[in-house]
Short mmCIF file of C-alpha atoms and ligand atoms in Angstrom, two decimals:
data_model
loop_
_atom_site.label_atom_id
_atom_site.label_comp_id
_atom_site.label_asym_id
_atom_site.label_seq_id
_atom_site.Cartn_x
_atom_site.Cartn_y
_atom_site.Cartn_z
CA MET I 1 -16.08 -18.90 -13.19
CA ASP I 2 -19.61 -17.82 -11.83
CA LEU I 3 -18.89 -14.31 -10.48
CA ARG I 4 -22.18 -13.63 -9.22
CA LEU I 5 -22.15 -13.06 -5.26
CA THR I 6 -23.26 -16.07 -2.75
CA PRO I 7 -25.73 -15.27 -0.43
CA GLU I 8 -23.36 -14.66 2.53
CA GLN I 9 -21.38 -12.33 0.15
CA GLU I 10 -24.66 -10.55 -0.47
CA ALA I 11 -25.30 -10.53 2.98
CA LEU I 12 -21.73 -9.61 4.10
CA ARG I 13 -21.91 -6.46 1.14
CA GLN I 14 -25.51 -5.30 2.64
CA GLU I 15 -23.92 -5.21 6.21
CA VAL I 16 -21.08 -2.53 4.78
CA ARG I 17 -22.99 -0.89 3.56
CA GLU I 18 -25.17 0.04 5.99
CA TRP I 19 -22.56 0.88 8.73
CA LEU I 20 -21.33 3.13 5.88
CA ALA I 21 -24.60 4.71 5.43
CA ARG I 22 -24.55 5.04 9.58
CA ASN I 23 -20.52 5.92 10.29
CA LEU I 24 -19.58 7.57 6.80
CA VAL I 25 -21.12 11.40 7.91
CA ASP I 26 -18.64 13.54 9.61
CA ALA I 27 -15.45 11.35 8.10
CA SER I 28 -13.84 14.27 5.60
CA LYS I 29 -11.61 15.55 7.49
CA HIS I 30 -7.89 15.37 6.46
CA GLY I 31 -4.01 14.74 8.83
CA THR I 32 -2.71 12.27 10.00
CA VAL I 33 -5.12 12.96 13.40
CA ALA I 34 -8.70 12.46 11.03
CA GLY I 35 -6.78 9.03 9.79
CA ARG I 36 -6.08 7.29 13.05
CA GLU I 37 -9.94 8.24 14.16
CA TRP I 38 -11.34 6.91 11.05
CA GLN I 39 -9.23 3.79 11.55
CA ARG I 40 -10.86 3.56 15.04
CA ARG I 41 -14.05 3.60 14.12
CA LEU I 42 -13.85 0.84 11.46
CA ALA I 43 -12.06 -1.55 13.98
CA GLU I 44 -15.08 -0.61 16.13
CA GLY I 45 -17.97 -1.65 13.29
CA GLY I 46 -15.72 -4.40 12.74
CA TRP I 47 -13.85 -3.40 9.35
CA GLY I 48 -10.28 -2.07 11.07
CA ALA I 49 -8.65 -5.34 9.52
CA PRO I 50 -11.11 -8.05 7.90
CA ALA I 51 -8.67 -10.51 6.69
CA TRP I 52 -7.37 -10.88 10.33
CA PRO I 53 -8.75 -14.45 11.92
CA VAL I 54 -11.61 -13.40 14.62
CA GLU I 55 -9.61 -13.97 17.47
CA HIS I 56 -7.04 -10.77 16.47
CA GLY I 57 -10.04 -8.64 15.99
CA GLY I 58 -10.54 -9.44 12.16
CA ARG I 59 -13.56 -11.08 10.53
CA GLY I 60 -11.34 -13.52 8.99
CA ALA I 61 -12.28 -12.67 5.82
CA GLY I 62 -11.14 -14.40 2.87
CA PRO I 63 -9.07 -12.90 -0.35
CA PHE I 64 -12.96 -11.84 -2.26
CA GLU I 65 -14.86 -10.93 0.86
CA SER I 66 -11.47 -8.76 1.93
CA HIS I 67 -11.83 -7.13 -1.72
CA LEU I 68 -15.57 -6.60 -1.52
CA ILE I 69 -15.58 -4.59 1.48
CA GLY I 70 -12.57 -2.79 0.10
CA GLN I 71 -14.69 -2.00 -3.09
CA GLU I 72 -17.58 -1.25 -1.22
CA LEU I 73 -15.66 1.22 1.11
CA ALA I 74 -13.88 2.64 -1.95
CA GLN I 75 -17.68 2.93 -4.11
CA ALA I 76 -18.78 4.98 -1.00
CA GLY I 77 -15.78 7.39 -0.62
CA ALA I 78 -14.36 6.47 2.51
CA PRO I 79 -11.17 8.30 3.28
CA GLY I 80 -7.88 6.51 2.67
CA SER I 81 -6.69 4.27 5.74
CA ILE I 82 -3.13 6.24 7.48
CA ALA I 83 -2.46 2.67 8.84
CA VAL I 84 -2.87 0.29 5.90
CA ILE I 85 0.72 -0.59 5.91
CA GLY I 86 -0.14 -1.80 9.57
CA THR I 87 -2.99 -3.67 8.85
CA GLY I 88 -2.44 -5.17 5.58
CA TRP I 89 1.19 -5.83 5.76
CA ALA I 90 2.71 -5.42 9.23
CA GLY I 91 -0.25 -6.94 11.23
CA PRO I 92 -0.73 -9.84 8.81
CA ALA I 93 3.24 -10.33 9.75
CA ILE I 94 3.29 -10.25 13.22
CA ILE I 95 0.42 -12.55 12.87
CA ALA I 96 1.91 -15.29 11.14
CA HIS I 97 5.16 -15.26 12.69
CA GLY I 98 5.92 -13.41 15.84
CA SER I 99 4.90 -14.21 19.63
CA GLU I 100 1.63 -14.97 21.33
CA GLU I 101 2.86 -11.73 23.27
CA GLN I 102 4.08 -9.62 20.23
CA GLN I 103 0.56 -10.25 18.73
CA ARG I 104 -1.34 -9.35 22.21
CA ARG I 105 1.03 -6.12 22.50
CA PHE I 106 0.80 -5.06 18.26
CA LEU I 107 -2.06 -5.85 17.11
CA PRO I 108 -4.69 -4.09 18.87
CA PRO I 109 -2.97 -1.05 18.39
CA ILE I 110 -2.29 -1.21 14.61
CA LEU I 111 -6.30 -2.54 14.27
CA ASN I 112 -7.47 0.57 16.93
CA GLY I 113 -5.75 3.14 14.75
CA ALA I 114 -3.32 4.26 18.63
CA GLU I 115 -0.27 3.29 16.46
CA ILE I 116 0.58 3.68 12.73
CA TRP I 117 3.26 1.71 10.96
CA CYS I 118 5.71 1.95 8.29
CA GLN I 119 7.79 0.01 6.16
CA LEU I 120 12.08 0.11 6.43
CA PHE I 121 12.79 -2.50 4.13
CA SER I 122 14.21 -0.49 0.74
CA GLU I 123 17.63 0.66 1.04
CA PRO I 124 19.97 2.82 -1.24
CA ASP I 125 21.57 0.11 -3.26
CA ALA I 126 18.41 -2.67 -2.45
CA GLY I 127 15.30 -2.20 -4.13
CA SER I 128 13.96 -4.78 -6.26
CA ASP I 129 17.17 -7.18 -4.84
CA LEU I 130 16.54 -6.41 -1.16
CA ALA I 131 18.61 -9.83 -0.08
CA ALA I 132 21.40 -6.81 -0.26
CA LEU I 133 20.37 -4.83 2.33
CA ARG I 134 23.00 -3.96 4.29
CA THR I 135 21.37 -1.66 7.63
CA ARG I 136 22.71 -4.24 10.42
CA ALA I 137 21.75 -4.57 13.32
CA GLU I 138 24.25 -5.64 16.59
CA ARG I 139 23.20 -6.76 20.03
CA SER I 140 23.96 -4.56 23.11
CA ALA I 141 22.65 -5.45 26.72
CA GLY I 142 19.32 -6.31 26.10
CA ALA I 143 18.46 -4.52 23.22
CA TRP I 144 19.71 -4.14 19.50
CA ARG I 145 21.75 -1.02 18.09
CA VAL I 146 20.87 0.12 14.71
CA HIS I 147 22.96 1.62 11.79
CA GLY I 148 22.66 2.43 8.56
CA GLN I 149 20.05 3.70 5.94
CA LYS I 150 16.44 3.01 4.40
CA ILE I 151 14.99 5.35 1.77
CA TRP I 152 11.49 5.43 -0.26
CA THR I 153 10.10 4.80 3.62
CA SER I 154 6.06 6.06 2.60
CA TYR I 155 4.85 7.85 6.29
CA ALA I 156 8.04 7.56 8.38
CA ARG I 157 7.18 10.84 10.02
CA GLU I 158 3.69 10.26 10.65
CA SER I 159 4.23 6.44 12.10
CA ASP I 160 4.71 5.01 15.32
CA TYR I 161 6.43 1.62 14.38
CA GLY I 162 8.03 0.58 11.59
CA ILE I 163 8.81 -3.53 10.75
CA LEU I 164 12.29 -3.21 9.95
CA LEU I 165 15.08 -5.46 8.29
CA ALA I 166 17.95 -5.45 9.52
CA ARG I 167 21.30 -7.27 9.10
CA THR I 168 22.66 -9.20 12.20
CA ASP I 169 25.44 -11.54 10.87
CA PRO I 170 28.12 -9.31 9.69
CA GLU I 171 29.86 -12.62 7.95
CA SER I 172 26.44 -13.28 6.01
CA LYS I 173 25.27 -13.11 2.96
CA ARG I 174 22.24 -12.10 0.85
CA GLN I 175 18.63 -13.82 2.66
CA GLN I 176 20.76 -15.26 5.25
CA GLY I 177 21.70 -13.54 8.31
CA ILE I 178 18.22 -10.65 8.47
CA THR I 179 16.01 -10.48 11.42
CA CYS I 180 12.75 -8.58 11.06
CA PHE I 181 12.20 -6.28 14.20
CA ALA I 182 9.36 -4.23 15.24
CA PHE I 183 11.08 -0.71 15.11
CA PRO I 184 9.74 2.18 17.38
CA MET I 185 10.21 5.30 16.10
CA GLN I 186 10.46 7.38 18.52
CA GLN I 187 14.08 7.37 19.25
CA ALA I 188 16.46 9.36 21.68
CA GLU I 189 17.88 12.48 20.15
CA GLY I 190 20.53 11.92 17.87
CA ARG I 191 20.03 8.16 16.71
CA LEU I 192 17.67 8.56 14.13
CA GLU I 193 16.79 10.78 11.67
CA ILE I 194 13.64 10.78 9.00
CA ARG I 195 13.82 13.90 5.83
CA PRO I 196 11.22 14.18 3.76
CA ILE I 197 11.83 13.82 0.22
CA ARG I 198 10.08 16.17 -2.30
CA GLN I 199 8.08 14.38 -5.22
CA MET I 200 7.13 15.41 -8.31
CA ASP I 201 3.77 15.91 -7.43
CA GLY I 202 4.41 18.39 -4.94
CA ARG I 203 4.22 15.90 -1.74
CA ALA I 204 6.70 14.22 0.29
CA THR I 205 4.80 11.28 1.32
CA PHE I 206 8.23 8.96 1.31
CA ASN I 207 11.33 9.46 3.01
CA GLU I 208 14.99 8.83 4.05
CA VAL I 209 15.38 7.09 7.26
CA PHE I 210 19.29 7.13 8.75
CA PHE I 211 20.03 5.34 12.05
CA ASP I 212 23.11 5.84 14.61
CA GLY I 213 22.85 3.51 17.06
CA ALA I 214 18.81 3.55 16.89
CA GLU I 215 17.41 0.76 19.98
CA VAL I 216 15.26 -1.97 19.54
CA PRO I 217 14.37 -3.77 22.72
CA ASP I 218 15.46 -7.34 22.11
CA ASP I 219 11.73 -8.93 22.19
CA HIS I 220 10.83 -6.61 19.27
CA VAL I 221 12.15 -9.30 17.17
CA ILE I 222 10.08 -11.16 14.59
CA GLY I 223 10.36 -14.67 13.85
CA GLU I 224 13.71 -16.14 14.66
CA VAL I 225 17.19 -13.67 14.86
CA GLY I 226 18.58 -14.94 11.02
CA GLY I 227 15.07 -15.57 10.35
CA GLY I 228 13.98 -12.70 9.05
CA TRP I 229 13.67 -13.06 4.80
CA ALA I 230 10.81 -15.79 5.72
CA VAL I 231 8.97 -12.49 7.41
CA ALA I 232 9.97 -10.22 4.61
CA ILE I 233 8.53 -12.78 1.69
CA THR I 234 4.60 -12.79 4.24
CA THR I 235 4.89 -8.82 4.17
CA LEU I 236 5.59 -8.58 0.50
CA MET I 237 3.32 -10.73 -0.63
CA ASN I 238 0.39 -9.27 1.43
CA GLU I 239 1.86 -5.76 0.03
CA ARG I 240 1.46 -7.13 -3.85
CA THR I 241 -2.27 -8.30 -2.66
CA ASN I 242 -3.24 -5.32 -0.92
CA LEU I 243 -2.42 -2.82 -3.41
CA SER I 244 -5.18 -1.65 -5.42
CA THR I 245 -8.29 -2.85 -3.51
CA GLY I 246 -10.33 -0.16 -4.37
CA LEU I 247 -11.32 1.76 -6.92
CA GLY I 248 -8.66 4.71 -7.52
CA THR I 249 -5.45 4.38 -9.73
CA LEU I 250 -3.61 5.17 -8.25
CA TRP I 251 -3.21 1.71 -6.19
CA GLY I 252 -6.85 1.95 -5.25
CA ASP I 253 -6.77 5.49 -4.18
CA GLY I 254 -6.79 8.92 -6.20
CA PRO I 255 -9.62 9.14 -9.18
CA THR I 256 -11.26 6.66 -10.27
CA LEU I 257 -11.99 5.54 -14.18
CA ALA I 258 -15.31 7.26 -13.41
CA ASP I 259 -13.89 10.62 -12.51
CA LEU I 260 -12.59 10.28 -15.65
CA VAL I 261 -15.69 9.61 -17.77
CA SER I 262 -17.31 12.25 -15.81
CA LEU I 263 -14.20 14.46 -17.04
CA ALA I 264 -14.64 13.49 -20.70
CA ARG I 265 -18.77 14.37 -20.62
CA GLY I 266 -18.19 17.73 -20.46
CA THR I 267 -15.04 18.03 -22.96
CA GLU I 268 -15.53 17.49 -26.19
CA LEU I 269 -13.87 14.86 -27.47
CA THR I 270 -11.86 14.08 -31.27
CA PRO I 271 -12.87 10.24 -32.23
CA MET I 272 -9.36 8.84 -31.08
CA GLN I 273 -10.01 10.29 -27.23
CA ARG I 274 -13.27 8.51 -27.37
CA GLN I 275 -11.43 5.21 -28.20
CA LYS I 276 -9.09 5.38 -25.81
CA VAL I 277 -11.97 6.53 -23.16
CA ALA I 278 -14.25 3.43 -24.54
CA ASN I 279 -10.33 1.31 -24.19
CA LEU I 280 -9.72 2.38 -20.77
CA HIS I 281 -13.07 1.35 -19.73
CA ILE I 282 -12.59 -2.63 -21.50
CA VAL I 283 -9.43 -2.82 -19.75
CA SER I 284 -10.98 -1.60 -16.66
CA GLU I 285 -13.22 -4.58 -16.57
CA ALA I 286 -10.94 -6.66 -17.38
CA ILE I 287 -8.58 -6.07 -14.65
CA ARG I 288 -11.43 -6.43 -12.51
CA LEU I 289 -13.06 -9.62 -13.25
CA THR I 290 -9.19 -10.87 -13.61
CA ALA I 291 -8.54 -9.60 -10.14
CA TYR I 292 -11.70 -11.98 -8.97
CA ARG I 293 -10.24 -14.94 -10.81
CA MET I 294 -6.83 -14.29 -9.05
CA LEU I 295 -7.64 -14.45 -5.39
CA SER I 296 -9.31 -17.24 -6.00
CA THR I 297 -5.18 -18.42 -6.91
CA ASN I 298 -2.40 -18.69 -5.24
CA GLY I 299 -0.48 -15.19 -3.94
CA THR I 300 2.14 -15.24 -6.72
CA ALA I 301 -0.33 -14.55 -9.78
CA ALA I 302 -1.55 -10.83 -7.61
CA SER I 303 1.71 -10.08 -9.28
CA VAL I 304 -0.94 -9.93 -12.94
CA THR I 305 -3.15 -7.67 -11.49
CA LYS I 306 -0.44 -5.31 -9.83
CA LEU I 307 0.96 -5.48 -14.00
CA ALA I 308 -2.03 -5.10 -15.56
CA ALA I 309 -3.20 -2.26 -12.93
CA ASP I 310 -0.30 0.18 -12.59
CA ARG I 311 -0.09 0.76 -16.29
CA TRP I 312 -3.88 1.74 -16.66
CA GLY I 313 -3.69 4.02 -13.61
CA GLN I 314 -0.68 5.85 -15.14
CA GLN I 315 -2.73 6.28 -19.29
CA VAL I 316 -6.41 7.20 -17.21
CA ASN I 317 -3.86 9.88 -15.80
CA GLU I 318 -2.29 10.79 -18.55
CA LEU I 319 -5.99 10.96 -20.89
CA ALA I 320 -7.40 13.22 -17.91
CA VAL I 321 -4.50 15.61 -18.38
CA GLU I 322 -4.81 15.55 -21.93
CA LEU I 323 -7.99 16.32 -21.96
CA LEU I 324 -7.91 18.90 -19.42
CA GLY I 325 -5.23 20.56 -21.62
CA MET I 326 -3.98 24.05 -20.63
CA ASP I 327 -5.96 23.43 -17.08
CA GLY I 328 -3.60 19.91 -16.96
CA LEU I 329 -0.87 22.22 -15.91
CA LEU I 330 -2.07 23.49 -12.52
CA THR I 331 -1.92 22.18 -9.32
CA ASP I 332 -4.91 21.24 -7.33
CA ASP I 333 -4.10 24.69 -5.64
CA GLN I 334 -3.96 26.85 -8.55
CA GLY I 335 -7.43 26.78 -9.83
CA GLY I 336 -7.98 26.16 -13.40
CA ARG I 337 -10.38 22.63 -13.67
CA ALA I 338 -7.41 20.26 -11.28
CA ARG I 339 -10.36 18.10 -9.58
CA ALA I 340 -13.16 18.46 -13.28
CA GLY I 341 -15.57 15.24 -13.00
CA PHE I 342 -14.59 14.74 -9.14
CA ALA I 343 -18.00 15.36 -7.86
CA GLU I 344 -19.20 12.60 -8.02
CA HIS I 345 -16.96 9.79 -7.08
CA GLY I 346 -14.02 11.72 -5.13
CA ARG I 347 -12.93 10.12 -1.93
CA GLN I 348 -13.88 11.94 1.50
CA GLY I 349 -10.96 12.56 3.86
CA GLY I 350 -8.53 10.60 5.53
CA PHE I 351 -4.72 10.49 4.56
CA PRO I 352 -3.24 11.58 2.26
CA PRO I 353 -5.73 13.68 1.31
CA PRO I 354 -7.28 13.63 -2.37
CA ILE I 355 -5.51 14.95 -5.05
CA GLY I 356 -6.52 16.33 -8.37
CA TRP I 357 -6.01 14.86 -11.55
CA GLN I 358 -2.92 16.72 -12.37
CA ARG I 359 -1.34 15.43 -8.47
CA ALA I 360 -2.33 12.30 -9.63
CA PHE I 361 -0.70 12.74 -13.34
CA LEU I 362 2.51 13.65 -11.36
CA PHE I 363 2.39 10.45 -8.83
CA ALA I 364 1.16 7.59 -11.26
CA PRO I 365 4.35 6.77 -12.40
CA ALA I 366 5.46 5.37 -9.26
CA LEU I 367 2.81 3.13 -9.76
CA THR I 368 5.03 0.54 -11.80
CA ILE I 369 7.95 1.23 -9.45
CA GLY I 370 6.72 1.05 -5.88
CA GLY I 371 5.50 -2.97 -4.08
CA GLY I 372 8.03 -4.58 -6.85
CA THR I 373 8.57 -2.58 -10.06
CA THR I 374 7.02 -3.95 -13.59
CA GLU I 375 9.86 -6.09 -14.52
CA VAL I 376 10.45 -7.68 -11.28
CA GLN I 377 6.52 -8.94 -11.62
CA LYS I 378 7.41 -10.18 -15.16
CA ASN I 379 10.19 -11.92 -13.79
CA ILE I 380 8.23 -13.59 -10.58
CA LEU I 381 5.60 -14.47 -14.04
CA ALA I 382 8.01 -15.73 -15.83
CA GLN I 383 9.55 -18.49 -13.23
CA ARG I 384 7.37 -19.13 -11.02
CA VAL I 385 3.65 -19.25 -12.37
CA LEU I 386 5.06 -20.09 -16.07
CA GLY I 387 8.00 -21.75 -15.04
CA LEU I 388 10.51 -20.56 -17.83
CA PRO I 389 14.23 -20.47 -17.31
CA ARG I 390 16.09 -18.22 -15.79
CA GLU I 391 18.30 -16.33 -17.26
CA ARG I 392 22.04 -17.34 -17.11
C1 FAD E 401 5.23 5.03 -4.04
C2 FAD E 401 6.00 4.85 -3.74
C3 FAD E 401 6.63 4.07 -2.43
C4 FAD E 401 7.31 3.53 -1.79
N1 FAD E 401 7.24 2.74 -0.09
C5 FAD E 401 8.42 1.92 0.07
C6 FAD E 401 7.61 1.64 1.66
O1 FAD E 401 7.13 2.76 2.38
N2 FAD E 401 9.02 1.43 2.36
C7 FAD E 401 10.18 0.74 1.21
O2 FAD E 401 10.52 -0.04 2.04
N3 FAD E 401 9.96 0.78 0.11
C8 FAD E 401 9.50 2.27 -0.45
N4 FAD E 401 9.18 2.11 -1.70
C9 FAD E 401 10.26 1.46 -2.28
C10 FAD E 401 10.04 0.40 -3.70
O3 FAD E 401 9.72 -0.94 -2.65
C11 FAD E 401 11.56 0.38 -4.72
O4 FAD E 401 11.37 1.67 -5.23
C12 FAD E 401 11.58 -0.89 -5.56
O5 FAD E 401 11.64 -1.85 -5.05
C13 FAD E 401 12.48 -0.61 -6.37
O6 FAD E 401 13.24 -0.54 -6.11
P1 FAD E 401 14.61 0.90 -6.19
O7 FAD E 401 13.54 1.85 -6.40
O8 FAD E 401 15.86 0.67 -5.73
O9 FAD E 401 14.41 0.71 -7.62
P2 FAD E 401 15.90 -0.69 -8.63
O10 FAD E 401 15.71 -2.02 -7.96
O11 FAD E 401 17.63 -0.59 -8.16
O12 FAD E 401 15.66 -0.77 -10.05
C14 FAD E 401 16.01 0.16 -10.83
C15 FAD E 401 15.29 -0.21 -12.28
O13 FAD E 401 15.84 -1.75 -13.06
C16 FAD E 401 14.61 -2.57 -12.59
N5 FAD E 401 15.22 -4.07 -12.44
C17 FAD E 401 16.04 -3.97 -10.96
N6 FAD E 401 16.21 -5.70 -10.96
C18 FAD E 401 15.88 -5.94 -12.28
C19 FAD E 401 15.97 -7.56 -12.64
N7 FAD E 401 16.24 -8.30 -11.86
N8 FAD E 401 15.50 -7.84 -13.68
C20 FAD E 401 14.96 -6.74 -14.93
N9 FAD E 401 15.12 -5.29 -14.39
C21 FAD E 401 15.07 -4.97 -13.11
C22 FAD E 401 13.99 -2.00 -11.92
O14 FAD E 401 12.92 -2.94 -12.83
C23 FAD E 401 13.88 -1.15 -12.55
O15 FAD E 401 13.74 -0.30 -13.80
C24 FAD E 401 8.43 2.70 -2.19
C25 FAD E 401 8.47 2.77 -3.36
C26 FAD E 401 7.70 3.98 -4.37
C27 FAD E 401 7.61 4.45 -5.26
#
């Protein structure tokens, strides 16, 4: 495989760089408002959702070009995007399965950051086995009433809409009888409760969501009533491909390998630690080149990159905390050397705010769970890529 950029790809890279040189100034603020503002600015520049078709405000960029743009943004220290679930997961599902009217209604505000989306899929007894979901929606006078519970919903409190999977046929089993909705997160008092879940890194980026008769208009059904599983598959494939497009160790976000190398340069290393740093560099190159190869194959193979990148991200953060010694026990706000080595490569503002080594280390175990666990990725590879028999 020839990994050199074509003249068109080189020109695209140059275009992103020039745009970033003019627009990255003053993109250092944190929080939801700043996150929406950054997405609006990206959209104005034509970088809001590069993979979307041109008629919906994208650039029609292929997987490699999208990856290239993501890498350039990350390399320049661009803010993390609060709009990622909208642009990366929900938007493509609406483009593939939504009506023209839904596309006109929902896509522009996703693109320009006016409406933020979350993903209402996982439930307490339906994670890897998503088809076991029990949240139900019942038809009622031109609308649907939702009852049940979701969990691990990232950014639920910041979101305007959620892409929701609910069972609309109470008699149905597994993948049948599930419908996908564009669910409005603003609901009448008492119909929706969002409870933040405190994570061990001290933040609360995900939530429990309780529905008690929450209402969704009938025209917010995406795809067919009872045909939600097909929409879910589109969403999950996009989720897997969109995770880890940047340079950071936390799904493309957070500290980078370059940050670790800077930290290592300022630390007295044992021979074993030197070897670990070198090994992580080698693995990082292998993942980068494998990702290029996977981008030109089918979506299922994205599991290869996710598997390798998730464990690598954990190892980088584990080694950083080891190198920090006693300072590794301190969180960002407790002083110490929480952000040692970040000077050159730290990301600017955005949402959620950048974090130091200790919080990154405490978040890293989530990498091999979210977006499909390591075991689930291995099952996908075994069955759909390698064609091995299913367990009996
Ligand atoms: C940071 C983060 C953000 C998230 N954000 C969202 C979100 O915004 N919206 C949302 O809907 N969900 C979200 N999730 C939830 C995520 O999709 C689930 O955690 C994930 O699908 C695993 O489901 P589970 O937690 O129920 O674990 P389970 O499915 O209960 O798995 C428990 C263990 O059993 C193993 N296992 C399960 N089935 C098999 C099998 N068939 N073969 C082998 N091993 C198996 C798993 O690998 C795991 O080790 C998020 C998760 C994380 C960590």
